[in-house]
Short mmCIF file of C-alpha atoms and ligand atoms in Angstrom, two decimals:
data_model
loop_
_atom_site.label_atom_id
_atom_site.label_comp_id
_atom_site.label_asym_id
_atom_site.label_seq_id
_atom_site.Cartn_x
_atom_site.Cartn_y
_atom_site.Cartn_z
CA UNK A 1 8.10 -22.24 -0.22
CA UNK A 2 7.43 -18.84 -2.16
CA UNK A 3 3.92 -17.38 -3.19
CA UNK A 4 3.56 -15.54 -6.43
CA UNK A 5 0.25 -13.81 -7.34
CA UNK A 6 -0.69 -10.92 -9.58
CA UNK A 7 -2.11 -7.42 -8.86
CA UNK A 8 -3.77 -5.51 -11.03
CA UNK A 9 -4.60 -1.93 -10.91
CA UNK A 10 -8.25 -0.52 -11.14
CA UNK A 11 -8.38 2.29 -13.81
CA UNK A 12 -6.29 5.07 -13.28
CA UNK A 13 -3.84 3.04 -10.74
CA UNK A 14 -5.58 4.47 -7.84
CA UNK A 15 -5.47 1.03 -6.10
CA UNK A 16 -3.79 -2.50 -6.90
CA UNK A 17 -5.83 -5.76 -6.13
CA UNK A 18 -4.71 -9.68 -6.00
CA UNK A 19 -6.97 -12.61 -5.41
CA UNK A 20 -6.60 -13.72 -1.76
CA UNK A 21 -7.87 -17.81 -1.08
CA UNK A 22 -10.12 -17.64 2.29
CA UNK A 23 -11.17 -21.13 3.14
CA UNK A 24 -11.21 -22.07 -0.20
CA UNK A 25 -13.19 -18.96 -1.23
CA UNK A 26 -11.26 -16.39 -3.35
CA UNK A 27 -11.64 -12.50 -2.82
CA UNK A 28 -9.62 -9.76 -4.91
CA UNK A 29 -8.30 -7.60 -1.85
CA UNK A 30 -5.92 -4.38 -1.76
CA UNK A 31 -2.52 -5.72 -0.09
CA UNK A 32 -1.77 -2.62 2.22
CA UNK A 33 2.00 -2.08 3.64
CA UNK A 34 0.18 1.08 5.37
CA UNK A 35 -1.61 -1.52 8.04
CA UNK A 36 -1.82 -4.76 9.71
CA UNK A 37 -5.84 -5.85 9.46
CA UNK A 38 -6.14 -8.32 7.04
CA UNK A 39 -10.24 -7.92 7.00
CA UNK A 40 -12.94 -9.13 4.21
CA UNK A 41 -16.29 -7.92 3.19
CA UNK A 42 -18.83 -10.90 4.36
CA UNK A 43 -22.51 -12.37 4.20
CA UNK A 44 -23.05 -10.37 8.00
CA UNK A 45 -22.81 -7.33 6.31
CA UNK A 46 -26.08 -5.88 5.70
CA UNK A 47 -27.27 -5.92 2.16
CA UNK A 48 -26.86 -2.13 1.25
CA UNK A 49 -23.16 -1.90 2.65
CA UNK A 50 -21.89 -5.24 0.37
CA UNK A 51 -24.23 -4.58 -2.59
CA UNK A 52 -21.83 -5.37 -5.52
CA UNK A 53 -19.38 -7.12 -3.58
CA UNK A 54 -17.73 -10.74 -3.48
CA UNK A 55 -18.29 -11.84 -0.14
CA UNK A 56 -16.76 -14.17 2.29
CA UNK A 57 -19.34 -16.61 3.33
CA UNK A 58 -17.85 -18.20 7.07
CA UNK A 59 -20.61 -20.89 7.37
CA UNK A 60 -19.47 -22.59 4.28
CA UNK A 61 -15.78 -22.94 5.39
CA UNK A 62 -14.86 -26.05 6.92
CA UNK A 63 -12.22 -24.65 8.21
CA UNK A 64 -12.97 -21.30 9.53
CA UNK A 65 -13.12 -20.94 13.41
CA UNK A 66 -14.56 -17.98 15.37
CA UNK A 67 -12.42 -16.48 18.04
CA UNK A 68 -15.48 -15.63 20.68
CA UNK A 69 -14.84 -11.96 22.36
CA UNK A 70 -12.17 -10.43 19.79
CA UNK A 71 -13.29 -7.60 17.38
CA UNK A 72 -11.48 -5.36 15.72
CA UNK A 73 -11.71 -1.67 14.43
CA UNK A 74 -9.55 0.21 11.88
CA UNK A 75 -9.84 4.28 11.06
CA UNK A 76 -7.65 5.10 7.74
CA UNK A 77 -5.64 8.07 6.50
CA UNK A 78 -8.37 9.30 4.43
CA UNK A 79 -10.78 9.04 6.48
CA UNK A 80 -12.49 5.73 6.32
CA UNK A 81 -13.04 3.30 8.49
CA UNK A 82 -13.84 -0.88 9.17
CA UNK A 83 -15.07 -2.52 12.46
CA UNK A 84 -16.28 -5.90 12.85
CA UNK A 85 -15.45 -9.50 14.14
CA UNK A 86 -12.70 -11.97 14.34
CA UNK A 87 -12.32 -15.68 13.83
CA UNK A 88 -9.46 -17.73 12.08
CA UNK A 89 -9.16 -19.35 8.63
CA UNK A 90 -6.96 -20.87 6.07
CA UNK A 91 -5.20 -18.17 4.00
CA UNK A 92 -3.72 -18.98 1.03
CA UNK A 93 -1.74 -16.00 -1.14
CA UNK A 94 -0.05 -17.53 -4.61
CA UNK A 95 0.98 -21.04 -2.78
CA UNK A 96 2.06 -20.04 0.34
CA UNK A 97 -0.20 -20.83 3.19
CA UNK A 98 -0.94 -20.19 6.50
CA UNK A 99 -3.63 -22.11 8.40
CA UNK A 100 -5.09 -20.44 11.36
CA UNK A 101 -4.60 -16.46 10.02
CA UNK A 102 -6.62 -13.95 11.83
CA UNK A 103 -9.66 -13.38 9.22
CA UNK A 104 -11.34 -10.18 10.35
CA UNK A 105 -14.83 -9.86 9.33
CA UNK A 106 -16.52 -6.64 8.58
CA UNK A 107 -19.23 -5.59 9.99
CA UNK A 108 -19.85 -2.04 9.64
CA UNK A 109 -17.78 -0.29 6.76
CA UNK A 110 -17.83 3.04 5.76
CA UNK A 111 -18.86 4.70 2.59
CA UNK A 112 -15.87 4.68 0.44
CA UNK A 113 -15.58 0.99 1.31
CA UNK A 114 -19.25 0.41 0.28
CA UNK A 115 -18.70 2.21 -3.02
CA UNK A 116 -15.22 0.59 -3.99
CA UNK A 117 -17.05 -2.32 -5.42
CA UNK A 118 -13.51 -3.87 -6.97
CA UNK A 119 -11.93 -4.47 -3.11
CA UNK A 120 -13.30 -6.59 -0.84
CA UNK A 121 -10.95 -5.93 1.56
CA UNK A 122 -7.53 -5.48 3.14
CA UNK A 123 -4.44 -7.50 3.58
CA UNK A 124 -2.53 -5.47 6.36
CA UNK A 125 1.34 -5.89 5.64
CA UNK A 126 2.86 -3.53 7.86
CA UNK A 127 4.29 -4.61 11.11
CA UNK A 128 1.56 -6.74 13.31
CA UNK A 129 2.00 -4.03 16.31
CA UNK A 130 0.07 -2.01 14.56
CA UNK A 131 -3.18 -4.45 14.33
CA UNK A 132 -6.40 -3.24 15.95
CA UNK A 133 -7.56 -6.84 17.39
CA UNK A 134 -8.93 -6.54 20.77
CA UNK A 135 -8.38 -8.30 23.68
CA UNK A 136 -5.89 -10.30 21.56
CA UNK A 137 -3.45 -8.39 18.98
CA UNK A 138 -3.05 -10.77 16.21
CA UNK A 139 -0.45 -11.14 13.66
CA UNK A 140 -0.25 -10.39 9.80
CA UNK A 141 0.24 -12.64 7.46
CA UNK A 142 3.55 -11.98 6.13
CA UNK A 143 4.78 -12.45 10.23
CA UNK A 144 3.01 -15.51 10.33
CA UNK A 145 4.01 -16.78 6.76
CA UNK A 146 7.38 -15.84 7.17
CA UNK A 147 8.72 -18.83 9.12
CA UNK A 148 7.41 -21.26 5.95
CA UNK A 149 8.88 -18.88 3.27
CA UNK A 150 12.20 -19.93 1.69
CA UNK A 151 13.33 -16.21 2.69
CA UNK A 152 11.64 -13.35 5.26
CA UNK A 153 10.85 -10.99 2.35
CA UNK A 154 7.85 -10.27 -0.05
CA UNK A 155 7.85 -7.79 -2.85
CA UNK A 156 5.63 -5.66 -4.37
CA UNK A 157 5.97 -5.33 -8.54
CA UNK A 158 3.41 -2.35 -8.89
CA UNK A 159 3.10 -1.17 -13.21
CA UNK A 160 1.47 1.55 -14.62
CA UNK A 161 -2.11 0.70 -16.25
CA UNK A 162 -0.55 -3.34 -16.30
CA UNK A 163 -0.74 -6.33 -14.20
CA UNK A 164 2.45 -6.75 -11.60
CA UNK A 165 2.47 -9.25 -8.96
CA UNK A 166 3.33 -9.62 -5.23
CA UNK A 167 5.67 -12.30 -4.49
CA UNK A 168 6.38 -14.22 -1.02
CA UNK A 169 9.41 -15.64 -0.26
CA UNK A 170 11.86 -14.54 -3.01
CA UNK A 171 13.46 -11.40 -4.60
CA UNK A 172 13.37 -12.41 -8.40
CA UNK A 173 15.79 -10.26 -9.69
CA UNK A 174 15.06 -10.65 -13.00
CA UNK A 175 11.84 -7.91 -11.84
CA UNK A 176 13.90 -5.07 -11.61
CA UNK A 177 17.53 -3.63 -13.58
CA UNK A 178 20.60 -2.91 -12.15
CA UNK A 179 21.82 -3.96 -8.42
CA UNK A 180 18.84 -3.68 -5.37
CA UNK A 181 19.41 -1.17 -3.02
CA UNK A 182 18.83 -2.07 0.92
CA UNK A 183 18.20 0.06 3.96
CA UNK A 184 17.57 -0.13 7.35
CA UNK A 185 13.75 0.39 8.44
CA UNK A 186 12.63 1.42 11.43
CA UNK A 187 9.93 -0.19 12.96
CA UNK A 188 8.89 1.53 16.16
CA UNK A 189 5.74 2.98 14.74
CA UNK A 190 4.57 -0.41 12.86
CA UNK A 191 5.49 1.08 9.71
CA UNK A 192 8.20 0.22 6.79
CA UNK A 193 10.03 3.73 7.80
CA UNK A 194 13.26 4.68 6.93
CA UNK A 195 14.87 8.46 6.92
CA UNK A 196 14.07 10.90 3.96
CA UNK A 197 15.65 14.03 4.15
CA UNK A 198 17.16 14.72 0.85
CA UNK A 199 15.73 15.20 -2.79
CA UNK A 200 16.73 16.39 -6.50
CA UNK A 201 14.42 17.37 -9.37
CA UNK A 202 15.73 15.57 -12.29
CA UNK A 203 19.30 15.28 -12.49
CA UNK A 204 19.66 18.38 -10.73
CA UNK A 205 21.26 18.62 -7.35
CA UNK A 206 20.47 17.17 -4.03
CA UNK A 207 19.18 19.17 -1.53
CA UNK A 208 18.07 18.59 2.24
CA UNK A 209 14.58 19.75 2.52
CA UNK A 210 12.35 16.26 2.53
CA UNK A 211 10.71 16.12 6.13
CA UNK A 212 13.16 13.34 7.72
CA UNK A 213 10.93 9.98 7.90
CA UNK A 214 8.88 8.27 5.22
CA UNK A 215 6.89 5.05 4.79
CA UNK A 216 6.55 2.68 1.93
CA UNK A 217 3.25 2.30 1.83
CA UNK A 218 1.06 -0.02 -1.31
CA UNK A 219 -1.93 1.22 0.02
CA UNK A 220 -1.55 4.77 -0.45
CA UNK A 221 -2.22 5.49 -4.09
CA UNK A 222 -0.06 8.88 -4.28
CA UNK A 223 3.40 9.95 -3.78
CA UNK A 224 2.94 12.45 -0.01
CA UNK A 225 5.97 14.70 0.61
CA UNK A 226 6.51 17.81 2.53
CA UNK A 227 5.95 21.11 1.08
CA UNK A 228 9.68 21.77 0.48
CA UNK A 229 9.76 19.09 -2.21
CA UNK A 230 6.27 19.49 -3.39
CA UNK A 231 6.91 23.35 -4.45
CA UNK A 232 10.57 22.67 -5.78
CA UNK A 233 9.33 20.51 -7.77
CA UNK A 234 6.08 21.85 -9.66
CA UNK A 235 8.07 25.10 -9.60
CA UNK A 236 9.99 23.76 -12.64
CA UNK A 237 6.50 23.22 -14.26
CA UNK A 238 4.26 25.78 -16.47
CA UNK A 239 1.10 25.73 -15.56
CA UNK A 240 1.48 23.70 -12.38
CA UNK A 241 -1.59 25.37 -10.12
CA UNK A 242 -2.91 24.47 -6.60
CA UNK A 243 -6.71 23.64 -7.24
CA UNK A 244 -8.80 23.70 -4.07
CA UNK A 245 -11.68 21.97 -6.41
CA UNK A 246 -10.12 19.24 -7.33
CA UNK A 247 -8.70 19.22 -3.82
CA UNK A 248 -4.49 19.07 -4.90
CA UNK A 249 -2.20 20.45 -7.47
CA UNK A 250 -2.70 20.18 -11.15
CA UNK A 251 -0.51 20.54 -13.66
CA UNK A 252 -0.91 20.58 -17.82
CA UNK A 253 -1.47 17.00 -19.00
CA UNK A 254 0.73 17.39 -22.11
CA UNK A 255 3.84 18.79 -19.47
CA UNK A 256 6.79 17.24 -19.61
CA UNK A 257 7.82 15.97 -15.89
CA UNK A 258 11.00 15.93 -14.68
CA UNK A 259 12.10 12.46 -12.76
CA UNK A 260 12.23 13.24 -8.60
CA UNK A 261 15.22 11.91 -6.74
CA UNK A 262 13.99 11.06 -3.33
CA UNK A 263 16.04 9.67 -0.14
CA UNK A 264 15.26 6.20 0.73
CA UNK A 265 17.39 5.45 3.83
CA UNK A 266 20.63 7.42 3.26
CA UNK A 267 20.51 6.05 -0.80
CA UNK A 268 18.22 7.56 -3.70
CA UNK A 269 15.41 6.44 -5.48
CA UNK A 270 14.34 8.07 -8.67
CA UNK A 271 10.40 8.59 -9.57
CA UNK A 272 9.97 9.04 -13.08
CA UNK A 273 8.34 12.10 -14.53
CA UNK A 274 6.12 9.79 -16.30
CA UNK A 275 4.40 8.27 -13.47
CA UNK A 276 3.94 11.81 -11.41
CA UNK A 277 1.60 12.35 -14.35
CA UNK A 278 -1.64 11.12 -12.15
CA UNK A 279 -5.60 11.45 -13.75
CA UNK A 280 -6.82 13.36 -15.77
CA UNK A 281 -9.27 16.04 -14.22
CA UNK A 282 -10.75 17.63 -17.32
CA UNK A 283 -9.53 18.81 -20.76
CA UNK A 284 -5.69 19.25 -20.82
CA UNK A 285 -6.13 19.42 -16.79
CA UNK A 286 -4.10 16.52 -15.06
CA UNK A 287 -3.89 15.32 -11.54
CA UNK A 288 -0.25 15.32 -9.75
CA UNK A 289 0.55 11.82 -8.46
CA UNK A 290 2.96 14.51 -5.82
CA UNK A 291 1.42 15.92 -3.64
CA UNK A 292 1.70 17.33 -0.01
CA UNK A 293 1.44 15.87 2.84
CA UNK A 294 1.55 18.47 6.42
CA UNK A 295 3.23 15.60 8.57
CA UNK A 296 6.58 14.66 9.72
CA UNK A 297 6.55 11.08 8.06
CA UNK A 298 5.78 11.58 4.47
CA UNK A 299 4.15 8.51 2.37
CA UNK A 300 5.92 7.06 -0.40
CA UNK A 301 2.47 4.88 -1.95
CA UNK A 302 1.81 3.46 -5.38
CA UNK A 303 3.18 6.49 -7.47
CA UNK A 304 6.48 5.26 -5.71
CA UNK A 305 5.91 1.23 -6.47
CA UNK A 306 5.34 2.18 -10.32
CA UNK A 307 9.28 3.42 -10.73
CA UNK A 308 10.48 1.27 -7.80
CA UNK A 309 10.53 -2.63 -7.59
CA UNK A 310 10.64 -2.74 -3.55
CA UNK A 311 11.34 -5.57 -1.13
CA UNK A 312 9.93 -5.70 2.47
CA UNK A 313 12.71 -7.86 4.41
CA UNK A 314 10.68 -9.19 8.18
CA UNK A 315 13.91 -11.13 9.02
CA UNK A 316 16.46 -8.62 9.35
CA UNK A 317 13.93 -5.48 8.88
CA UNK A 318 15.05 -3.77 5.85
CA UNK A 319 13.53 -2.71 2.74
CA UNK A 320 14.96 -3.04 -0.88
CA UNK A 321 14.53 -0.87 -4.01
CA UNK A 322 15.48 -0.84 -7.59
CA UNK A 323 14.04 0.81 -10.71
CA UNK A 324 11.99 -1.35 -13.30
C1 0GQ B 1 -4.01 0.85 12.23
C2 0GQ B 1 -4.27 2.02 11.36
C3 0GQ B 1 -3.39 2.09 10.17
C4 0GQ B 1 -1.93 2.13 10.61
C5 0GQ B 1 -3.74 3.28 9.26
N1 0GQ B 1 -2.98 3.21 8.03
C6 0GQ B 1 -3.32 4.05 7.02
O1 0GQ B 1 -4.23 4.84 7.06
C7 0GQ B 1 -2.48 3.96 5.76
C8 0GQ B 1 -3.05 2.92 4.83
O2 0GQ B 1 -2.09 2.58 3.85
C9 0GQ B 1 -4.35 3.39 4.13
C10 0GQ B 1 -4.91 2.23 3.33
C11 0GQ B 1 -6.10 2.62 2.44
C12 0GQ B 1 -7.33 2.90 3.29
C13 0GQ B 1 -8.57 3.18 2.41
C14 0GQ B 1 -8.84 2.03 1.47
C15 0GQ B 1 -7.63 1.69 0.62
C16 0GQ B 1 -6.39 1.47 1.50
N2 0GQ B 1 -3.99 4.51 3.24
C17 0GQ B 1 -4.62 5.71 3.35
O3 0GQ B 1 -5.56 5.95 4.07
C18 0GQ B 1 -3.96 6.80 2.49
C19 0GQ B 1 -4.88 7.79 1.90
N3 0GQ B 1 -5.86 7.18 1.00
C20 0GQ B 1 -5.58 6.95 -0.30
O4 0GQ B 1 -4.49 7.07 -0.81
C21 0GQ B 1 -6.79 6.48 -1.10
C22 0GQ B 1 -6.71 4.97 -1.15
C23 0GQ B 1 -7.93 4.43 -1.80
C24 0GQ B 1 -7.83 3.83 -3.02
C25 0GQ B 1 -8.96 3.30 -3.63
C26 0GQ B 1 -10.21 3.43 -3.01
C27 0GQ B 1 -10.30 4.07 -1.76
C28 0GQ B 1 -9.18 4.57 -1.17
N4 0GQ B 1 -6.77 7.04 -2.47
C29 0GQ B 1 -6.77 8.38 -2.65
O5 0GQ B 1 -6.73 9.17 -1.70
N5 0GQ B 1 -6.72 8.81 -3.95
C30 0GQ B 1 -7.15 7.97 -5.08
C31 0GQ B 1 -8.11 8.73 -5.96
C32 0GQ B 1 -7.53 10.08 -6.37
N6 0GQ B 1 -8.54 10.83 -7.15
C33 0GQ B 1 -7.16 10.89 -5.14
C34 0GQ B 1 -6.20 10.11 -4.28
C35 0GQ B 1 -3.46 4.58 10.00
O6 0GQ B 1 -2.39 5.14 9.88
N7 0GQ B 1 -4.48 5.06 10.71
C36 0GQ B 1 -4.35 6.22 11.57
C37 0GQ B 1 -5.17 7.34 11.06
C38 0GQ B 1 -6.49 7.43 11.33
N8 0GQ B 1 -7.28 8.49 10.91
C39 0GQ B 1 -6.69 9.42 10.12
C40 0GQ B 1 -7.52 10.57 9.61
N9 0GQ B 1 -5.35 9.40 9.78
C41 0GQ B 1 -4.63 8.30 10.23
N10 0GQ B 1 -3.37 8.19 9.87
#
């Protein structure tokens, strides 16, 4: 079977939601290739941490069953953080089901999480090594959907400002122009990694310089690269400044970005000009969707997913990418 559901982004793309079925109870949650906790906001969270939120009420599933001793505890690139229980439910994403999937329940979140009123939680999609479920590790629910799914692979449709969709179980080509790129991922650190060691600012040419690894990663709003690529690139920009305020570089909103060329795997992807153009910060001030990351995997997040139609392969662990 296949499972088809839409995401749409809050305002100013910084994070895409989709409605998630959790015995029978629907929550819009932020699918996240970046981890493996699929965890909800619930009724035993205290009342100021879920003020505002839709919450996953466990006594009224028929179907949900605690599992007695397991918790779970996540800590986040930026900084956040979710702890909480563990029990099992039916989940149901678009049509494709899976009937005893590890449904973590928060209960402690931290402030970001409380103030992010539009999530409700995470749906971890990276590999399940990587999920925090103690004494048991449990599995995500693309690894446990996969087996049921016409074909290993989910995709992730991200648009600027406009509703896309995840899809489970198929590659619909007609998402995406020209012929699908696929490269080998490597999974020994849970992630969808591949090697990233080349880049070009627009059609210029390529040059070795990107840090060596990167991650696709849906719940990372920006586009993280090493320095070398992040100062090539606003280099070719007027009035491209490093703002400690604002905490990033900013560049003039009416500038005209070049595209990026970036290395996916040995093959590259382009990222239009158009979608480096982040938020505005004030006046003719504008946010860059690139920015820099000190670390030797960089973080190819939403940014990315807005020029790239990408396809996570769990069969033969690869990863797909086109432009749309
Ligand atoms: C099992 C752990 C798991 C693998 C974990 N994975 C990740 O952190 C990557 C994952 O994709 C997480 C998933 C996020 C977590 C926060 C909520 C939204 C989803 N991504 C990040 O942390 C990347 C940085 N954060 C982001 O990109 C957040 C995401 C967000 C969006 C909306 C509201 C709130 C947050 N957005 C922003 O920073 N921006 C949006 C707003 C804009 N004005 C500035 C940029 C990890 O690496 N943790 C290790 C870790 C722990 N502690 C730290 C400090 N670094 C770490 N890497």
């Amino acid at each position: 079977g296949i499972g088809i559901v839409t995401n749409t982004p809050t305002s100013g793309d910084v994070e895409f939601l989709s409605p998630v079925s959790i015995g029978g109870q629907t929550l819009n949650m932020d699918f996240d290739t970046g981890s493996s906790d699929l965890w909800v906001f619930n009724t035993g969270l205290s009342a100021a941490q879920s003020a505002g939120h839709t919450l996953f009420d466990a006594t009224k599933s028929t179907t949900f069953k605690k599992l007695t001793g397991q918790t779970f505890s996540v800590s986040y690139g930026d900084g956040s953080s979710v702890s909480g229980t563990v029990g099992t439910d039916v989940v149901n994403i678009g049509g494709a089901q899976v009937n005893a999937q590890a449904v973590e329940l928060a209960t402690k979140v931290s402030s970001s999480f409380v103030q992010d009123t539009a999530s409700n939680g995470l749906v971890g999609l990276a590999f399940s090594k990587l999920n925090t479920v103690q004494p048991t590790q449990q599995k995500t629910f693309f690894d446990n959907v996969q087996a049921s799914l016409a074909s290993p692979v989910f995709t992730a449709n991200l648009k600027h400002d406009a509703a896309g969709s995840y899809e489970f179980g198929a590659i619909d080509s007609t998402q995406f122009s020209g012929t699908m790129n696929f490269v080998n991922v490597e999974t020994t650190q849970g992630f969808w990694q591949f090697t990233s060691s080349k880049f070009a600012i627009g059609n210029g040419t390529v040059q070795t310089g990107g840090a060596g690894q990167a991650i696709a990663d849906t719940g990372t709003t920006l586009l993280l690269a090493n320095d070398n690529i992040v100062n090539a690139y606003y280099s070719t920009v007027t009035g491209a400044e490093n703002n400690q305020q604002v905490g990033g570089i900013t560049i003039p909103c009416d500038a005209d970005l070049p595209d990026l060329q970036l290395d996916v795997g040995g093959k590259m992807a382009t990222v239009k000009g158009t979608d480096i153009m982040f938020e505005q910060v004030q006046g003719n001030t504008c946010f860059g969707g690139l920015q820099a990351i000190d670390s030797d995997l960089m973080i190819f997040g939403d940014v990315f997913f807005k020029s790239n139609f990408v396809a996570f392969n769990i069969g033969d662990n690869t990863l797909g990418f086109a432009p749309h």
